[in-house]
C-alpha atoms as a PDB file:
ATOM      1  CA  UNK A   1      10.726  16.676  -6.458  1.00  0.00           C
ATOM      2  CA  UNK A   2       8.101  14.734  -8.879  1.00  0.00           C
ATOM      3  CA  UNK A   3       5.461  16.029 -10.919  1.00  0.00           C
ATOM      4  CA  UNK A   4       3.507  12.579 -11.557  1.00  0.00           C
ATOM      5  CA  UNK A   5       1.949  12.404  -8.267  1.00  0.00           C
ATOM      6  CA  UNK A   6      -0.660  15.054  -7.042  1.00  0.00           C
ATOM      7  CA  UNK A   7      -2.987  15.267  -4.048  1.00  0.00           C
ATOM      8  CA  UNK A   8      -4.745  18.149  -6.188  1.00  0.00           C
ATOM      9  CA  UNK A   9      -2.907  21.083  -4.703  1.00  0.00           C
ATOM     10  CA  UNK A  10      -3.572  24.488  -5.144  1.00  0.00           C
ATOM     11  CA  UNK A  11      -0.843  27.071  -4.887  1.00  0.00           C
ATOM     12  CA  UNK A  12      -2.586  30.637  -4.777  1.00  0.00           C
ATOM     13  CA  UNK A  13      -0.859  33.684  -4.077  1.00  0.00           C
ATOM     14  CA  UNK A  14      -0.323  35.093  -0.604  1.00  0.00           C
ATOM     15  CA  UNK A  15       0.730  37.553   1.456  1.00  0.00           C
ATOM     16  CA  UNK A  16       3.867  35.689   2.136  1.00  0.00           C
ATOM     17  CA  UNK A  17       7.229  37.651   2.274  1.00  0.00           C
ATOM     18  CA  UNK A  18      10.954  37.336   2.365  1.00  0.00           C
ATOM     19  CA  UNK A  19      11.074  38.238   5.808  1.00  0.00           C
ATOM     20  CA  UNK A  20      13.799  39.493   8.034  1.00  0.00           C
ATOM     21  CA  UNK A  21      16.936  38.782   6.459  1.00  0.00           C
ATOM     22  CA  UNK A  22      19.710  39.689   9.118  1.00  0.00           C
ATOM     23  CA  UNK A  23      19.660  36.948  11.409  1.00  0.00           C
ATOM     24  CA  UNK A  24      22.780  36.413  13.705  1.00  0.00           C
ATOM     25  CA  UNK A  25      23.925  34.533  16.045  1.00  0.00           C
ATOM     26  CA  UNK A  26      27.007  33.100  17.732  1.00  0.00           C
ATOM     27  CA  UNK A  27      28.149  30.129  18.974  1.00  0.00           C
ATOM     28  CA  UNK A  28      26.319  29.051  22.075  1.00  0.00           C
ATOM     29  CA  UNK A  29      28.454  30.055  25.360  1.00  0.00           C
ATOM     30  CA  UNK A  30      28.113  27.622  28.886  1.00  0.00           C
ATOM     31  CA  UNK A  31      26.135  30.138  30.192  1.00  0.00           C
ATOM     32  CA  UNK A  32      23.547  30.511  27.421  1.00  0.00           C
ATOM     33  CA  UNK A  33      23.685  26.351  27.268  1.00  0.00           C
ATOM     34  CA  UNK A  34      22.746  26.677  31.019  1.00  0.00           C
ATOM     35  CA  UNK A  35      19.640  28.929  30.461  1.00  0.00           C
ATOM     36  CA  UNK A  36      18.237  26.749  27.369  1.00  0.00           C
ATOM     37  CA  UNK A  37      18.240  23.897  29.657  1.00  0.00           C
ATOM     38  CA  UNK A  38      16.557  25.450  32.120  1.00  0.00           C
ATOM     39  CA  UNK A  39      13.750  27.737  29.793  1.00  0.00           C
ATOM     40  CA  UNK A  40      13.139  24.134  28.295  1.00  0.00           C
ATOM     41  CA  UNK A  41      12.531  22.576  32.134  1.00  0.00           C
ATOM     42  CA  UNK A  42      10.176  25.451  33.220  1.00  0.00           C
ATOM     43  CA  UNK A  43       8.333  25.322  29.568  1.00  0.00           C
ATOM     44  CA  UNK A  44       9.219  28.625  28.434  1.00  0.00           C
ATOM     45  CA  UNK A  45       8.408  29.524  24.944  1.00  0.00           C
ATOM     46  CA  UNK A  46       5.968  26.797  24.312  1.00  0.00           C
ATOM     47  CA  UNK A  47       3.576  28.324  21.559  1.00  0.00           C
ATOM     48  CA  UNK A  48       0.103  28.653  23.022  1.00  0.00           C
ATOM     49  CA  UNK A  49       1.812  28.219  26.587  1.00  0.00           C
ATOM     50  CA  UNK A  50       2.292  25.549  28.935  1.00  0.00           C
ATOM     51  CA  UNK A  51      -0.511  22.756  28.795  1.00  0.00           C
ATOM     52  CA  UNK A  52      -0.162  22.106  32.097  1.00  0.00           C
ATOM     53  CA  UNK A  53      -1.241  25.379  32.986  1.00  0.00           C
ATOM     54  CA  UNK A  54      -4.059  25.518  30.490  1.00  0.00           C
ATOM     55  CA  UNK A  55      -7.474  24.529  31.562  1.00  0.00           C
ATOM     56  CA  UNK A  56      -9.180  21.015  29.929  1.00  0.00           C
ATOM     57  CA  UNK A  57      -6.057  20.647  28.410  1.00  0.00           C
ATOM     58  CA  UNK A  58      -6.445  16.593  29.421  1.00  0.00           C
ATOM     59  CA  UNK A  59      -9.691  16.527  26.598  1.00  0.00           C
ATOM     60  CA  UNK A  60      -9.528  16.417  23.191  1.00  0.00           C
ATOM     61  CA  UNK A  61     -11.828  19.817  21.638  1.00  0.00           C
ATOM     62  CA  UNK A  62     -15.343  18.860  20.324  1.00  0.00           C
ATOM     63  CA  UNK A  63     -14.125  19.566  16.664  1.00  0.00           C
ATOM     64  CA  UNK A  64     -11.003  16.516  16.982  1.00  0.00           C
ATOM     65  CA  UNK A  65     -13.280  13.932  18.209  1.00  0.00           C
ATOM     66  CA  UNK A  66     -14.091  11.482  15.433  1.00  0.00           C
ATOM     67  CA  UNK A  67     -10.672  12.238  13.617  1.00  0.00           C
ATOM     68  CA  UNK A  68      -7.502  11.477  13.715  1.00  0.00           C
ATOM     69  CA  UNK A  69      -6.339  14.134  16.476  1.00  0.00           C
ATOM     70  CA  UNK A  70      -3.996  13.666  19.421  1.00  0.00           C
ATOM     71  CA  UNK A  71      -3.056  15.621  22.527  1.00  0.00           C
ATOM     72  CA  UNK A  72      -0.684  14.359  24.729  1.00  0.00           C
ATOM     73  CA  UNK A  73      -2.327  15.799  27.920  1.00  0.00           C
ATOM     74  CA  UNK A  74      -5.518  14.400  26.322  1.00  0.00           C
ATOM     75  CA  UNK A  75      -4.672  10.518  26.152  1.00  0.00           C
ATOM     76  CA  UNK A  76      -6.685   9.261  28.511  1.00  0.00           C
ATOM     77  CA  UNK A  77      -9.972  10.774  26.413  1.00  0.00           C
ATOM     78  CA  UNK A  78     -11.742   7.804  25.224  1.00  0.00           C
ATOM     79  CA  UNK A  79     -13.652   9.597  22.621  1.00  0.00           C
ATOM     80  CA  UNK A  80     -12.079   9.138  20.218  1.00  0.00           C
ATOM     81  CA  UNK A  81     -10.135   5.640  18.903  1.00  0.00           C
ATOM     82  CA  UNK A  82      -7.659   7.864  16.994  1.00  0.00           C
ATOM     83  CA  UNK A  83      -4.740   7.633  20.808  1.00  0.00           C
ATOM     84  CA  UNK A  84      -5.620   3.629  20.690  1.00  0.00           C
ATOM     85  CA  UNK A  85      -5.211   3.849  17.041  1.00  0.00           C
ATOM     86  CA  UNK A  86      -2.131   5.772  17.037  1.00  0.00           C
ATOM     87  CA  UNK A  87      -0.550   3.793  20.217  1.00  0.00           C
ATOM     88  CA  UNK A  88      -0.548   0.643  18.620  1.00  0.00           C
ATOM     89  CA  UNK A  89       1.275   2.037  15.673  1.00  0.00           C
ATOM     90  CA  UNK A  90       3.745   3.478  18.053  1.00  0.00           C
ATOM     91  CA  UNK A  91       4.186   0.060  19.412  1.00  0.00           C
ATOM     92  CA  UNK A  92       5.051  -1.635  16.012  1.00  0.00           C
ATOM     93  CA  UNK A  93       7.964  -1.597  13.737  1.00  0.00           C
ATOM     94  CA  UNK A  94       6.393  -0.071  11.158  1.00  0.00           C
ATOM     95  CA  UNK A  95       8.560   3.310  10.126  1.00  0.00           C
ATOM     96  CA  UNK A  96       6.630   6.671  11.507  1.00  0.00           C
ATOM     97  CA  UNK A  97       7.468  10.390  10.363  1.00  0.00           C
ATOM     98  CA  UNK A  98       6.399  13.507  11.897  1.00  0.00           C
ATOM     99  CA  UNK A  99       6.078  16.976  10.045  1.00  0.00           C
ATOM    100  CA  UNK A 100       6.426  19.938  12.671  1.00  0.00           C
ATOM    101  CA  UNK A 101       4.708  22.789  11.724  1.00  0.00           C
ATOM    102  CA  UNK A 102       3.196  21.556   9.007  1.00  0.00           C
ATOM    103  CA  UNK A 103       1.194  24.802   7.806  1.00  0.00           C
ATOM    104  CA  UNK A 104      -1.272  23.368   5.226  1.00  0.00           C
ATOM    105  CA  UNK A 105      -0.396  20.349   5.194  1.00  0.00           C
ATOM    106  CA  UNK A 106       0.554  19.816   1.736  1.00  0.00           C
ATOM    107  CA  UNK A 107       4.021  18.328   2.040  1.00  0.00           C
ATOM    108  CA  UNK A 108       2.746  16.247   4.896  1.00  0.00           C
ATOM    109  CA  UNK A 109      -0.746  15.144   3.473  1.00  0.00           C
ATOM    110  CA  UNK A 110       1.065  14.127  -0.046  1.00  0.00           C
ATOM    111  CA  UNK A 111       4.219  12.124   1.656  1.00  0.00           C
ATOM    112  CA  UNK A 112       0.994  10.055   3.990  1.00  0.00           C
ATOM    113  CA  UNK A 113      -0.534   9.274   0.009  1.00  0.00           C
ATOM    114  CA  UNK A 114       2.384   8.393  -1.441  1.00  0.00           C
ATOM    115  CA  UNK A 115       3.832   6.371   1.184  1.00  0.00           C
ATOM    116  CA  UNK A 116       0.829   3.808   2.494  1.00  0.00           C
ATOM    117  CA  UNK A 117       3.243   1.266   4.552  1.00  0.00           C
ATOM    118  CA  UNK A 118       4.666   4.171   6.451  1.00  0.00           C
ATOM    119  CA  UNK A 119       2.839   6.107   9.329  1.00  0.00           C
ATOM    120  CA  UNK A 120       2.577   9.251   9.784  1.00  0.00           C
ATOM    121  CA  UNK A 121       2.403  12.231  12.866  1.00  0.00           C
ATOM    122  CA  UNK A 122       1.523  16.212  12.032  1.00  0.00           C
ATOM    123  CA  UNK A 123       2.298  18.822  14.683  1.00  0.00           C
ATOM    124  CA  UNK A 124       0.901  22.179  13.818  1.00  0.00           C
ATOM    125  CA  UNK A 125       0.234  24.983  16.873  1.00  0.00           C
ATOM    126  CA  UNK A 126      -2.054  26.805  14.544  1.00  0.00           C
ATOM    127  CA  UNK A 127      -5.583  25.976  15.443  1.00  0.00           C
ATOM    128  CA  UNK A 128      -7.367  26.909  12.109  1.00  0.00           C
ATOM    129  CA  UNK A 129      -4.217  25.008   9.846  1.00  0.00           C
ATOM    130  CA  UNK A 130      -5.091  21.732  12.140  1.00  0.00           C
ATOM    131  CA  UNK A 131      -8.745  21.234  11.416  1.00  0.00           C
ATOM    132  CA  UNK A 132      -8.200  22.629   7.685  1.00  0.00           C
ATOM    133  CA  UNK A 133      -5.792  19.809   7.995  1.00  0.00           C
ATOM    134  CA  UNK A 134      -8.200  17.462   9.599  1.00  0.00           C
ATOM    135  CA  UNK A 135     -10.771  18.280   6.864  1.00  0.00           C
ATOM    136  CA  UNK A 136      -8.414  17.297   3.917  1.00  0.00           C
ATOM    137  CA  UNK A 137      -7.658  14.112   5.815  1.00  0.00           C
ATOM    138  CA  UNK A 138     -11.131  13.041   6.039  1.00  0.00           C
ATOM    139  CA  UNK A 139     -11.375  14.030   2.065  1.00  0.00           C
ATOM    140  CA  UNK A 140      -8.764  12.043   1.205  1.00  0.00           C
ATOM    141  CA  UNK A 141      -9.455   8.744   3.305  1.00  0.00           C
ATOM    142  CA  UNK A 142      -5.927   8.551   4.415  1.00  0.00           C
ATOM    143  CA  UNK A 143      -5.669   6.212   7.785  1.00  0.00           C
ATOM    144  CA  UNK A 144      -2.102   6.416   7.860  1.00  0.00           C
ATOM    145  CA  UNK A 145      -1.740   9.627   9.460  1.00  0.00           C
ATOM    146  CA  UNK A 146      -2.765  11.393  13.056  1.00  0.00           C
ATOM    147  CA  UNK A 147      -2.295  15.669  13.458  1.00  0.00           C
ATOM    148  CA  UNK A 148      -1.567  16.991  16.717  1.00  0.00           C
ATOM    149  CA  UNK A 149      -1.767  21.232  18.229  1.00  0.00           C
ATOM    150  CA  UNK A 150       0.655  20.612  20.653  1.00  0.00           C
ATOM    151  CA  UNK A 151       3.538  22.120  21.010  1.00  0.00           C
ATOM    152  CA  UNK A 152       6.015  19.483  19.816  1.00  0.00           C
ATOM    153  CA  UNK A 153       8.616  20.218  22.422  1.00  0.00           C
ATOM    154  CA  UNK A 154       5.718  19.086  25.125  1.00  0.00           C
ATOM    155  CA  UNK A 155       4.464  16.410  23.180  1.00  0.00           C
ATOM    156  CA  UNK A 156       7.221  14.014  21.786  1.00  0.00           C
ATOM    157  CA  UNK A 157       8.839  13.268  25.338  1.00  0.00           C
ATOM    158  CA  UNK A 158       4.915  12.334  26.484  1.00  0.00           C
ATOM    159  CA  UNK A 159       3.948  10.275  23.229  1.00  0.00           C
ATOM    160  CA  UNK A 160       6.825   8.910  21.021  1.00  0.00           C
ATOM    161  CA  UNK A 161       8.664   5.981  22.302  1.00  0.00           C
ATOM    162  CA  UNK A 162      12.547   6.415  22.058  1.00  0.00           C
ATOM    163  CA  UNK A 163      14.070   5.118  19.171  1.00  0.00           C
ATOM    164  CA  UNK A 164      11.374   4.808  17.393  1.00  0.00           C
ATOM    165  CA  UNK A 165      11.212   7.744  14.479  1.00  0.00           C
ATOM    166  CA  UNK A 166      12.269   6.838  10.868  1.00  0.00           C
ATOM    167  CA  UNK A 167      12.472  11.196   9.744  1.00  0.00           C
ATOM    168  CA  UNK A 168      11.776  13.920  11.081  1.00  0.00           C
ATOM    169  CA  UNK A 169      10.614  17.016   8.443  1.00  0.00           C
ATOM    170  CA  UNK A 170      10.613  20.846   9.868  1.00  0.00           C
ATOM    171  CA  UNK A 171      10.763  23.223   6.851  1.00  0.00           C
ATOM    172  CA  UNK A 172      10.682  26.551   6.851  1.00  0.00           C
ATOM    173  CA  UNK A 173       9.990  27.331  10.584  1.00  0.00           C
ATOM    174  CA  UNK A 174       9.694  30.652  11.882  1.00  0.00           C
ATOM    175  CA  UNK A 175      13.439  31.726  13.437  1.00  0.00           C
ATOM    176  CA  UNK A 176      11.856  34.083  15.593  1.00  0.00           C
ATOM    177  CA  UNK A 177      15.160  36.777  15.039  1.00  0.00           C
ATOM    178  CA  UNK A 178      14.480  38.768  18.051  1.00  0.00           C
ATOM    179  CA  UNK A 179      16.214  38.532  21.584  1.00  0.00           C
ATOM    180  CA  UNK A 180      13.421  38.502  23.004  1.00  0.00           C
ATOM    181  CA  UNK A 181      11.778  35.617  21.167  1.00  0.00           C
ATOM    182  CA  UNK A 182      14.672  33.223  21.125  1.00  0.00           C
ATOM    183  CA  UNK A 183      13.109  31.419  23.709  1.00  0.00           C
ATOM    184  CA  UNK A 184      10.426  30.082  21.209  1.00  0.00           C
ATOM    185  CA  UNK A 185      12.709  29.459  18.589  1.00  0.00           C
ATOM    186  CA  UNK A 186      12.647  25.794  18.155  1.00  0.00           C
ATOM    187  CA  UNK A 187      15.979  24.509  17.329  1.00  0.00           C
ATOM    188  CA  UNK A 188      17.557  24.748  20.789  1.00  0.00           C
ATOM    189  CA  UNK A 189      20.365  22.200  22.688  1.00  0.00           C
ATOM    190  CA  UNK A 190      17.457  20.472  24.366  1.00  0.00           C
ATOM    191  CA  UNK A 191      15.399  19.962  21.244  1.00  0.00           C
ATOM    192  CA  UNK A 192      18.235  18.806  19.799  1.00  0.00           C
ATOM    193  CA  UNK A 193      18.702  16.431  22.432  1.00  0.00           C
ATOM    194  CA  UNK A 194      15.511  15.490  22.136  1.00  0.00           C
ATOM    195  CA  UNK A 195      15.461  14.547  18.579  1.00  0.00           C
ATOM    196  CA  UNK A 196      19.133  12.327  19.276  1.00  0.00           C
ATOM    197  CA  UNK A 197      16.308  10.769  21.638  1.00  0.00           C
ATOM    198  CA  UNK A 198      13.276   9.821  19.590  1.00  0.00           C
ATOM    199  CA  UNK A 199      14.904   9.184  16.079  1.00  0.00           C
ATOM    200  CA  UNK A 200      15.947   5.524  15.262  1.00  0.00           C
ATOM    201  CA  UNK A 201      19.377   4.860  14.894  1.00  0.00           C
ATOM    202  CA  UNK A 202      20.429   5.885  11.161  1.00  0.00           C
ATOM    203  CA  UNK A 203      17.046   8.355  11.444  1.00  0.00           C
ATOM    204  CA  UNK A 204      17.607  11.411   8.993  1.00  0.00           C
ATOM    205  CA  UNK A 205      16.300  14.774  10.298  1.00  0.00           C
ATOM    206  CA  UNK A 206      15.237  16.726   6.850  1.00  0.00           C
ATOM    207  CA  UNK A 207      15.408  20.612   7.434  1.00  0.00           C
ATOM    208  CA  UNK A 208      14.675  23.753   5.118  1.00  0.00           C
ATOM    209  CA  UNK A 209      14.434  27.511   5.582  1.00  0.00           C
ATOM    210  CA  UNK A 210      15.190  30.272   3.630  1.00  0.00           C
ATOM    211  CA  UNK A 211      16.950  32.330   6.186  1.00  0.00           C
ATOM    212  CA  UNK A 212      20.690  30.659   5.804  1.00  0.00           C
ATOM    213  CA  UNK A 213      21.705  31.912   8.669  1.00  0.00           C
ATOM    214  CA  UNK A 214      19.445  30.281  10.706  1.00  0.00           C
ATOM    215  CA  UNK A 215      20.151  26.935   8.754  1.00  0.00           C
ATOM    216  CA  UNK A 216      23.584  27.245   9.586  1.00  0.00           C
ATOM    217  CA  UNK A 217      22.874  28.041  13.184  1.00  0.00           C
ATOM    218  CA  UNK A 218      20.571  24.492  13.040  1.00  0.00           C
ATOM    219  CA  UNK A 219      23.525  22.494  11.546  1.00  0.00           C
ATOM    220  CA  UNK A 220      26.111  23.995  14.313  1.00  0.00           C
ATOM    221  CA  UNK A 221      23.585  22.633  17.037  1.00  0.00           C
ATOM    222  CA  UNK A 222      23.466  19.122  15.008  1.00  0.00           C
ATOM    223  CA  UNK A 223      26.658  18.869  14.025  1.00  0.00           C
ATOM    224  CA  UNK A 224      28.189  19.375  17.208  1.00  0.00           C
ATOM    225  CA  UNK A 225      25.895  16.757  18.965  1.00  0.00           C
ATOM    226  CA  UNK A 226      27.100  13.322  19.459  1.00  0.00           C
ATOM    227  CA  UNK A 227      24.757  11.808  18.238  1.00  0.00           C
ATOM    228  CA  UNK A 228      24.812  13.556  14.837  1.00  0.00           C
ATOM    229  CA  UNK A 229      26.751  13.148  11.695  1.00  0.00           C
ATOM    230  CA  UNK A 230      27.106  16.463   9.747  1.00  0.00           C
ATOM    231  CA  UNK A 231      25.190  17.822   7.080  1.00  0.00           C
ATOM    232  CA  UNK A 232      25.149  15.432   3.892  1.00  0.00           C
ATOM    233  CA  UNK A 233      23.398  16.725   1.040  1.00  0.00           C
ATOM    234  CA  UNK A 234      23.765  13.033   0.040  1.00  0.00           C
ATOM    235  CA  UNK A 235      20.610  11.908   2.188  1.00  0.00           C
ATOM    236  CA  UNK A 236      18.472  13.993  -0.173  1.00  0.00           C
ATOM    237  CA  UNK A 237      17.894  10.503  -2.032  1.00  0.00           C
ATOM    238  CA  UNK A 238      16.081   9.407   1.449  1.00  0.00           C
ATOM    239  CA  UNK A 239      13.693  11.519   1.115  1.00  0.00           C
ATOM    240  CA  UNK A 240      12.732  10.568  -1.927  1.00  0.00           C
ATOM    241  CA  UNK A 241       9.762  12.699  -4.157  1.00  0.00           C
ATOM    242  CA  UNK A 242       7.462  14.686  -2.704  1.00  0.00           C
ATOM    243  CA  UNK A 243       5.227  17.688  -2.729  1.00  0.00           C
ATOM    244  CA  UNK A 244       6.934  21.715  -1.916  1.00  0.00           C
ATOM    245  CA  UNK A 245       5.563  23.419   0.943  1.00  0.00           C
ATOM    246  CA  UNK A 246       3.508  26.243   0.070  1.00  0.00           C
ATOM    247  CA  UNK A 247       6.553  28.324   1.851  1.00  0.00           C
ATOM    248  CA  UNK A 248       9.038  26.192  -0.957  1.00  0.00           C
ATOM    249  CA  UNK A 249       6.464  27.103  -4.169  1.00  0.00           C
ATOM    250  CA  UNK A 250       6.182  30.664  -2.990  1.00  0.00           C
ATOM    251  CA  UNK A 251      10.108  30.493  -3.047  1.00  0.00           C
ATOM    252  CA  UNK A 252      10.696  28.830  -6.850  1.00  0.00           C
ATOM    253  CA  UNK A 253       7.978  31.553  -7.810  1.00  0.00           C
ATOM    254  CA  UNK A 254       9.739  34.650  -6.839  1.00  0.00           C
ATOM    255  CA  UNK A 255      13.434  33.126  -7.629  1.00  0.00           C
ATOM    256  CA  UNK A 256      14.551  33.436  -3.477  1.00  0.00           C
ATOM    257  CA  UNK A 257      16.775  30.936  -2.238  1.00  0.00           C
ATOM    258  CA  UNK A 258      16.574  28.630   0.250  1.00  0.00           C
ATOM    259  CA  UNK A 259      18.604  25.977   2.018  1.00  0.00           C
ATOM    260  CA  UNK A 260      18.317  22.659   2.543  1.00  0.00           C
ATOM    261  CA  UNK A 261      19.878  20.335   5.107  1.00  0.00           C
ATOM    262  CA  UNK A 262      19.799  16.751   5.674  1.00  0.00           C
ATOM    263  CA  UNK A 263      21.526  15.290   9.343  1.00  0.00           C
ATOM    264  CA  UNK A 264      21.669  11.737  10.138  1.00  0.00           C
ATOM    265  CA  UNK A 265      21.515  10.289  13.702  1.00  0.00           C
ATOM    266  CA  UNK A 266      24.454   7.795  13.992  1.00  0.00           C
END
């Protein structure tokens, strides 16, 4: 992580804690394979719920017109130039990232300043976190870089072209520890799948949390796909500098660990 570059963040304190600690879990059985197949086909645990069933989900909300703001239900708005825009980066070679669940933005808003040839995607399901997002996009000029509310298990198979992400960033998402919340829980075999899908050949998938247990449950679902190598701290050097996550700073401030792993599609 550099300190020379800045986007003029402010790390405050917050309310943020540790969080619940004793997550478990156990290695997937056929069954349980079976049912994560078939949640992820019916659109269970989709944050916000199933666009498809949501009203004027096909239309972009007044506030995104004018910005940089995608839906993938919502292509066909002409409104706004920022799906034309965004399409014809998706059909060049130029490298693309996506940050899901990007919070404030901060990690995803420096990496779009500091990298200028490479494009950039933000999914965030957190209505107030996109347009504070939006706002600081607009302050910054940046053109390199669209922000989405979808849900990204809805929106990648509807909007990215296959093969065609350079990284893929999710730090510090919620694990959503109870039974009866797994189903939202985003690292799943079908999300898995789905990143083997979208990520370019050699494309490194860059993930964080400070609940280990739930990193190791993500590297057990990667490392056991075949389309993933292991874990390789080694990739680190990939990433290259960048801005913490509020989540991260809050982390080096009160001395709790977290874990980071780095998975490369073959």
């Amino acid at each position: 992580m550099s300190n020379d570059h800045t986007i003029n963040l402010t790390y405050h304190s917050t309310s943020f804690s540790q969080g619940k600690m004793d997550f478990t879990w156990e290695e997937l059985t056929d069954e349980e394979r079976s049912r994560a197949y078939a949640d992820w086909e019916m659109g269970k645990g989709l944050i916000g719920g199933d666009p498809r069933k949501i009203p004027n989900s096909d239309r972009l909300p007044d506030w995104g017109v004018g910005h940089p703001f995608v839906r993938a239900l919502a292509l066909g708005d002409k409104r706004s130039a920022a799906v034309d825009d965004l399409q014809r980066v998706l059909s060049s070679d130029v490298p693309i990232e996506i940050e899901i669940g990007f919070g404030r933005g901060d990690f995803l808003l420096d990496r779009a300043e500091r990298y200028p040839a490479r494009n950039f995607l933000g999914y965030e399901v957190k209505t107030k976190a996109t347009r504070l997002c939006l706002q600081r996009v607009a302050k910054m000029g940046l053109s390199n870089l669209w922000i989405s509310d979808d849900d990204v298990r809805f929106s990648l198979p509807r909007l990215i072209p296959d093969d065609r992400l350079s990284m893929v960033h999710v730090l510090f998402p919620d694990p959503w520890w109870k039974d009866q919340h797994r189903v939202k829980r985003l690292f799943s075999p079908p999300f898995v799948d789905l990143l083997a899908e979208k990520l370019a050949s050699n494309g490194l998938l860059y993930f964080k949390s400070d609940v280990q247990e739930y990193g190791e449950l993500v590297r057990y679902l990667l490392s056991h796909h075949r389309a993933f190598a292991d874990h390789d701290p080694n990739l680190a050097a990939q990433i290259g500098d960048f801005a913490p996550t509020h989540r991260e700073f809050w982390c080096h401030a009160h001395d709790k660990p977290f874990y980071a792993y780095y998975f490369q599609k073959k």
